[in-house]
């Protein structure tokens, strides 16, 4: 009954439609839709209601109804055309074009469809032309940005588009020519943070690589305004302004490495005055109370990056001389800031360290002794000028300054420690009742004891003092720092067992206290950081390492500290150092027995290895660290903010990963906890040593793991470059070997990976290792080539004239090593199967080819024999003349003997291939069957 009623309602709707009563028709169709479940009827009703929608200009409804009809029947040509009409009215021209294209495919002779197709194509092209016309884009973006009533999402989109446009040369020039700088200044005047940020980032794009634009922008925005914006508390704003200034400096100093010709060169003749003005303003920022800690850090970062010479071969160090004469006292003021004093400037945790780094870079950039003496005199005058018996705050600042210099140029710091009154003042401050005095003095002693000779001096003079403070102080902050001082002094002998500074068991007691503080939840994070730093020193002692890895709560507390989002540079570095010590992944000098004997004879000190630093103990420590969850902690550390994760810390993390990957059985655990993925960024960025260590760890994982699990998705393609970087004669044999194993595993996965390996230019290196005298390296390289020859571009290299690639593979098939033979025969089998030309070429590259082939076909190892028989079949199939030559040789006898064997489970493939070779000979008519 319901279906019949639905059909009646459809007919009623059709009558209303013919009478142009579209509302009534829509109503009838809608009622019918509720009564039927018949798919054909449903499609008709939706299609008809879509027609009503088009007539009443309800285009959204029309498109929706037509889509429902198409869902039921994808070839419903009327529904497709009606949806195309609705979408065109809605401005969705590309979607409308697809629908009418489908209609034209279904009915190619329909002129209406062809006309609509042409019309829509023209409309789309025009829309694209207008949409991507740079002039109109720039104009539209500024209209949206400067309109106070613009919607938030439109504002954000326009701002992002403007930034992207500014990074393109054509877009940047168009913005610049259309009064863009003036409009960007208007955006900055709005004081709305998101708009100011967009304007600053766009200006950075305009400045990049264009000296003339950079000069105009510097003078239009004004350096004082730029520095004022960089001084704000907002970290994102401060960083964006820093990037703008860097872009300006790069363009003015020619660091962008682009050639400037014509107008651009003529417009800007001399930029030294502008660069000097920027440097002067940055130095003024360092000592201004109005500047935030973030702003001060960015000013120091810019000075660090741009003042010292990047290459000492460049003679001109005038920028450094200018900063030493006009700004060294200002930098020393930052270094000497004491956070607990009321006069302290706004700082971050990294400000003083950045200032110490700047002092170090400036000192290293000086070219001669008179320049260094001048530098030292400024420091001496500044420090001695702070000595004041009446004002303890000034004395504290003096010692804090020495402490900061000790973290920079250590030799200069040592000279300053020798100044009359410095060591005495340190001792006096240690005995002060004020917490801030003791804090500064203890930290200064810690930094002063970095060198062994200085540590020895302090051990004789300062250990009793530190112990006294440790016993009497009630402040946890001072207590823990004093402990770190004692830890540092106790580890001054490094890993040398014979140079223990303290009595037996003292370092273990210090470490026990550090672990206790580390596990204490009641102590604040910043103070617990010092406990980790203490362990970073003490874990040079193997007894301390063993105790630490057995203390699971202490390990997990350390890992949690490293994972915390509030972590600073020093915690990551200290945790990484502790782990490097526990896994013994630091560089160890090779001990030459003859030199040891010579040293003993001349009564010189010979470094001794601790019994617990032997391989068995190291392996046990690695096992315990993995069990405690070290991989997930390392993974979180690698993902830390790039400002916190320094290149040195990355190198330490890479060393730890390499030590953890040493045992193949542990690599699955490391992969399961995300270790494979995070090694990729470590192998691509950081110090040269760090990148090599991380690449080696990646190679170890890639060699034995399923790449799809270890490096999911697109990440697997990023692994190729680090592995290829290890195929270098400067790397050791183990690194070469494991990189080849990793590439072999990857090249066996997909042709896309083989293509990536080929594009990274690994093939010449793989070929070189196939010539190696070392058996394992030659085998690994041949196995890798066996997988690579599946790729068409690699085959092209074998087909090319004037090279011995094919000859090398043929000769390797004749090697005595089974594994090399197996890999080379596999490569040859695939090459001869792919190209007939290579079958003929094989017979020309060496006179021994037939003898080698016969040896392969008679090989004891079935896999080698099978590959030899496949090569024989490929040669037989390639050319009748060549087949005749093979039949006339002893090969026919070999094939007959192998073919007559009874095929079993192991020999099945071998016997079958031999028989196929004989059948091929029969096809040519060279042999006839006996029965």
PDB file of N, CA, C and O in Angstrom, residues 818-849:
ATOM      1  N   UNK A 818      80.992 -18.422  -0.075  1.00  0.00           N
ATOM      2  CA  UNK A 818      79.620 -18.807  -0.463  1.00  0.00           C
ATOM      3  C   UNK A 818      78.652 -17.631  -0.447  1.00  0.00           C
ATOM      4  O   UNK A 818      77.816 -17.483  -1.347  1.00  0.00           O
ATOM      5  N   UNK A 819      78.755 -16.819   0.611  1.00  0.00           N
ATOM      6  CA  UNK A 819      77.789 -15.717   0.772  1.00  0.00           C
ATOM      7  C   UNK A 819      77.962 -14.676  -0.325  1.00  0.00           C
ATOM      8  O   UNK A 819      76.981 -14.123  -0.835  1.00  0.00           O
ATOM      9  N   UNK A 820      79.211 -14.365  -0.669  1.00  0.00           N
ATOM     10  CA  UNK A 820      79.471 -13.401  -1.753  1.00  0.00           C
ATOM     11  C   UNK A 820      78.961 -13.983  -3.076  1.00  0.00           C
ATOM     12  O   UNK A 820      78.300 -13.296  -3.859  1.00  0.00           O
ATOM     13  N   UNK A 821      79.259 -15.272  -3.310  1.00  0.00           N
ATOM     14  CA  UNK A 821      78.788 -15.950  -4.528  1.00  0.00           C
ATOM     15  C   UNK A 821      77.268 -15.890  -4.634  1.00  0.00           C
ATOM     16  O   UNK A 821      76.703 -15.594  -5.688  1.00  0.00           O
ATOM     17  N   UNK A 822      76.605 -16.174  -3.523  1.00  0.00           N
ATOM     18  CA  UNK A 822      75.136 -16.211  -3.491  1.00  0.00           C
ATOM     19  C   UNK A 822      74.546 -14.860  -3.876  1.00  0.00           C
ATOM     20  O   UNK A 822      73.639 -14.763  -4.709  1.00  0.00           O
ATOM     21  N   UNK A 823      75.105 -13.780  -3.266  1.00  0.00           N
ATOM     22  CA  UNK A 823      74.595 -12.421  -3.535  1.00  0.00           C
ATOM     23  C   UNK A 823      74.895 -12.004  -4.971  1.00  0.00           C
ATOM     24  O   UNK A 823      74.027 -11.461  -5.668  1.00  0.00           O
ATOM     25  N   UNK A 824      76.133 -12.279  -5.437  1.00  0.00           N
ATOM     26  CA  UNK A 824      76.515 -11.877  -6.797  1.00  0.00           C
ATOM     27  C   UNK A 824      75.692 -12.645  -7.835  1.00  0.00           C
ATOM     28  O   UNK A 824      75.248 -12.072  -8.840  1.00  0.00           O
ATOM     29  N   UNK A 825      75.471 -13.951  -7.584  1.00  0.00           N
ATOM     30  CA  UNK A 825      74.669 -14.762  -8.515  1.00  0.00           C
ATOM     31  C   UNK A 825      73.228 -14.260  -8.553  1.00  0.00           C
ATOM     32  O   UNK A 825      72.599 -14.229  -9.620  1.00  0.00           O
ATOM     33  N   UNK A 826      72.709 -13.845  -7.400  1.00  0.00           N
ATOM     34  CA  UNK A 826      71.348 -13.280  -7.349  1.00  0.00           C
ATOM     35  C   UNK A 826      71.244 -12.023  -8.192  1.00  0.00           C
ATOM     36  O   UNK A 826      70.280 -11.836  -8.961  1.00  0.00           O
ATOM     37  N   UNK A 827      72.263 -11.127  -8.050  1.00  0.00           N
ATOM     38  CA  UNK A 827      72.273  -9.883  -8.839  1.00  0.00           C
ATOM     39  C   UNK A 827      72.350 -10.198 -10.326  1.00  0.00           C
ATOM     40  O   UNK A 827      71.619  -9.621 -11.143  1.00  0.00           O
ATOM     41  N   UNK A 828      73.219 -11.151 -10.693  1.00  0.00           N
ATOM     42  CA  UNK A 828      73.398 -11.506 -12.103  1.00  0.00           C
ATOM     43  C   UNK A 828      72.135 -12.148 -12.673  1.00  0.00           C
ATOM     44  O   UNK A 828      71.746 -11.888 -13.822  1.00  0.00           O
ATOM     45  N   UNK A 829      71.465 -12.972 -11.876  1.00  0.00           N
ATOM     46  CA  UNK A 829      70.222 -13.614 -12.319  1.00  0.00           C
ATOM     47  C   UNK A 829      69.161 -12.567 -12.644  1.00  0.00           C
ATOM     48  O   UNK A 829      68.467 -12.660 -13.666  1.00  0.00           O
ATOM     49  N   UNK A 830      69.047 -11.544 -11.778  1.00  0.00           N
ATOM     50  CA  UNK A 830      68.028 -10.501 -12.008  1.00  0.00           C
ATOM     51  C   UNK A 830      68.388  -9.620 -13.198  1.00  0.00           C
ATOM     52  O   UNK A 830      67.525  -9.211 -13.970  1.00  0.00           O
ATOM     53  N   UNK A 831      69.675  -9.293 -13.329  1.00  0.00           N
ATOM     54  CA  UNK A 831      70.107  -8.444 -14.451  1.00  0.00           C
ATOM     55  C   UNK A 831      69.889  -9.149 -15.791  1.00  0.00           C
ATOM     56  O   UNK A 831      69.384  -8.549 -16.742  1.00  0.00           O
ATOM     57  N   UNK A 832      70.270 -10.437 -15.872  1.00  0.00           N
ATOM     58  CA  UNK A 832      70.121 -11.166 -17.149  1.00  0.00           C
ATOM     59  C   UNK A 832      68.653 -11.443 -17.471  1.00  0.00           C
ATOM     60  O   UNK A 832      68.276 -11.558 -18.634  1.00  0.00           O
ATOM     61  N   UNK A 833      67.824 -11.521 -16.420  1.00  0.00           N
ATOM     62  CA  UNK A 833      66.383 -11.714 -16.657  1.00  0.00           C
ATOM     63  C   UNK A 833      65.741 -10.435 -17.187  1.00  0.00           C
ATOM     64  O   UNK A 833      64.786 -10.468 -17.972  1.00  0.00           O
ATOM     65  N   UNK A 834      66.291  -9.282 -16.780  1.00  0.00           N
ATOM     66  CA  UNK A 834      65.676  -7.992 -17.136  1.00  0.00           C
ATOM     67  C   UNK A 834      66.054  -7.540 -18.547  1.00  0.00           C
ATOM     68  O   UNK A 834      65.251  -6.906 -19.232  1.00  0.00           O
ATOM     69  N   UNK A 835      67.295  -7.836 -18.987  1.00  0.00           N
ATOM     70  CA  UNK A 835      67.761  -7.302 -20.277  1.00  0.00           C
ATOM     71  C   UNK A 835      68.539  -8.350 -21.072  1.00  0.00           C
ATOM     72  O   UNK A 835      69.557  -8.871 -20.593  1.00  0.00           O
ATOM     73  N   UNK A 836      68.097  -8.629 -22.295  1.00  0.00           N
ATOM     74  CA  UNK A 836      68.810  -9.583 -23.161  1.00  0.00           C
ATOM     75  C   UNK A 836      70.210  -9.066 -23.490  1.00  0.00           C
ATOM     76  O   UNK A 836      71.160  -9.844 -23.645  1.00  0.00           O
ATOM     77  N   UNK A 837      70.327  -7.729 -23.607  1.00  0.00           N
ATOM     78  CA  UNK A 837      71.623  -7.117 -23.942  1.00  0.00           C
ATOM     79  C   UNK A 837      72.678  -7.497 -22.901  1.00  0.00           C
ATOM     80  O   UNK A 837      73.848  -7.713 -23.223  1.00  0.00           O
ATOM     81  N   UNK A 838      72.259  -7.582 -21.628  1.00  0.00           N
ATOM     82  CA  UNK A 838      73.198  -7.921 -20.550  1.00  0.00           C
ATOM     83  C   UNK A 838      73.619  -9.386 -20.636  1.00  0.00           C
ATOM     84  O   UNK A 838      74.723  -9.746 -20.213  1.00  0.00           O
ATOM     85  N   UNK A 839      72.753 -10.254 -21.196  1.00  0.00           N
ATOM     86  CA  UNK A 839      73.120 -11.673 -21.387  1.00  0.00           C
ATOM     87  C   UNK A 839      74.292 -11.769 -22.365  1.00  0.00           C
ATOM     88  O   UNK A 839      75.248 -12.515 -22.136  1.00  0.00           O
ATOM     89  N   UNK A 840      74.201 -10.987 -23.444  1.00  0.00           N
ATOM     90  CA  UNK A 840      75.273 -11.001 -24.453  1.00  0.00           C
ATOM     91  C   UNK A 840      76.527 -10.314 -23.899  1.00  0.00           C
ATOM     92  O   UNK A 840      77.651 -10.761 -24.121  1.00  0.00           O
ATOM     93  N   UNK A 841      76.296  -9.213 -23.136  1.00  0.00           N
ATOM     94  CA  UNK A 841      77.426  -8.462 -22.570  1.00  0.00           C
ATOM     95  C   UNK A 841      78.211  -9.334 -21.583  1.00  0.00           C
ATOM     96  O   UNK A 841      79.431  -9.235 -21.488  1.00  0.00           O
ATOM     97  N   UNK A 842      77.489 -10.188 -20.854  1.00  0.00           N
ATOM     98  CA  UNK A 842      78.121 -11.043 -19.843  1.00  0.00           C
ATOM     99  C   UNK A 842      79.189 -11.938 -20.484  1.00  0.00           C
ATOM    100  O   UNK A 842      80.237 -12.217 -19.889  1.00  0.00           O
ATOM    101  N   UNK A 843      78.930 -12.396 -21.712  1.00  0.00           N
ATOM    102  CA  UNK A 843      79.872 -13.311 -22.384  1.00  0.00           C
ATOM    103  C   UNK A 843      81.103 -12.573 -22.923  1.00  0.00           C
ATOM    104  O   UNK A 843      82.073 -13.202 -23.341  1.00  0.00           O
ATOM    105  N   UNK A 844      81.035 -11.226 -22.909  1.00  0.00           N
ATOM    106  CA  UNK A 844      82.126 -10.426 -23.481  1.00  0.00           C
ATOM    107  C   UNK A 844      83.045  -9.815 -22.424  1.00  0.00           C
ATOM    108  O   UNK A 844      84.167  -9.428 -22.718  1.00  0.00           O
ATOM    109  N   UNK A 845      82.548  -9.703 -21.160  1.00  0.00           N
ATOM    110  CA  UNK A 845      83.307  -8.956 -20.141  1.00  0.00           C
ATOM    111  C   UNK A 845      84.523  -9.730 -19.631  1.00  0.00           C
ATOM    112  O   UNK A 845      85.508  -9.138 -19.197  1.00  0.00           O
ATOM    113  N   UNK A 846      84.457 -11.061 -19.643  1.00  0.00           N
ATOM    114  CA  UNK A 846      85.593 -11.872 -19.184  1.00  0.00           C
ATOM    115  C   UNK A 846      85.571 -13.232 -19.885  1.00  0.00           C
ATOM    116  O   UNK A 846      84.500 -13.774 -20.186  1.00  0.00           O
ATOM    117  N   UNK A 847      86.767 -13.767 -20.145  1.00  0.00           N
ATOM    118  CA  UNK A 847      86.867 -15.068 -20.816  1.00  0.00           C
ATOM    119  C   UNK A 847      86.479 -16.215 -19.879  1.00  0.00           C
ATOM    120  O   UNK A 847      86.235 -17.335 -20.325  1.00  0.00           O
ATOM    121  N   UNK A 848      86.402 -15.909 -18.560  1.00  0.00           N
ATOM    122  CA  UNK A 848      86.121 -16.958 -17.573  1.00  0.00           C
ATOM    123  C   UNK A 848      84.622 -17.174 -17.341  1.00  0.00           C
ATOM    124  O   UNK A 848      84.227 -17.961 -16.487  1.00  0.00           O
ATOM    125  N   UNK A 849      83.786 -16.455 -18.090  1.00  0.00           N
ATOM    126  CA  UNK A 849      82.343 -16.448 -17.782  1.00  0.00           C
ATOM    127  C   UNK A 849      81.729 -17.843 -17.797  1.00  0.00           C
ATOM    128  O   UNK A 849      80.926 -18.193 -16.941  1.00  0.00           O
TER     129      UNK A 849
END
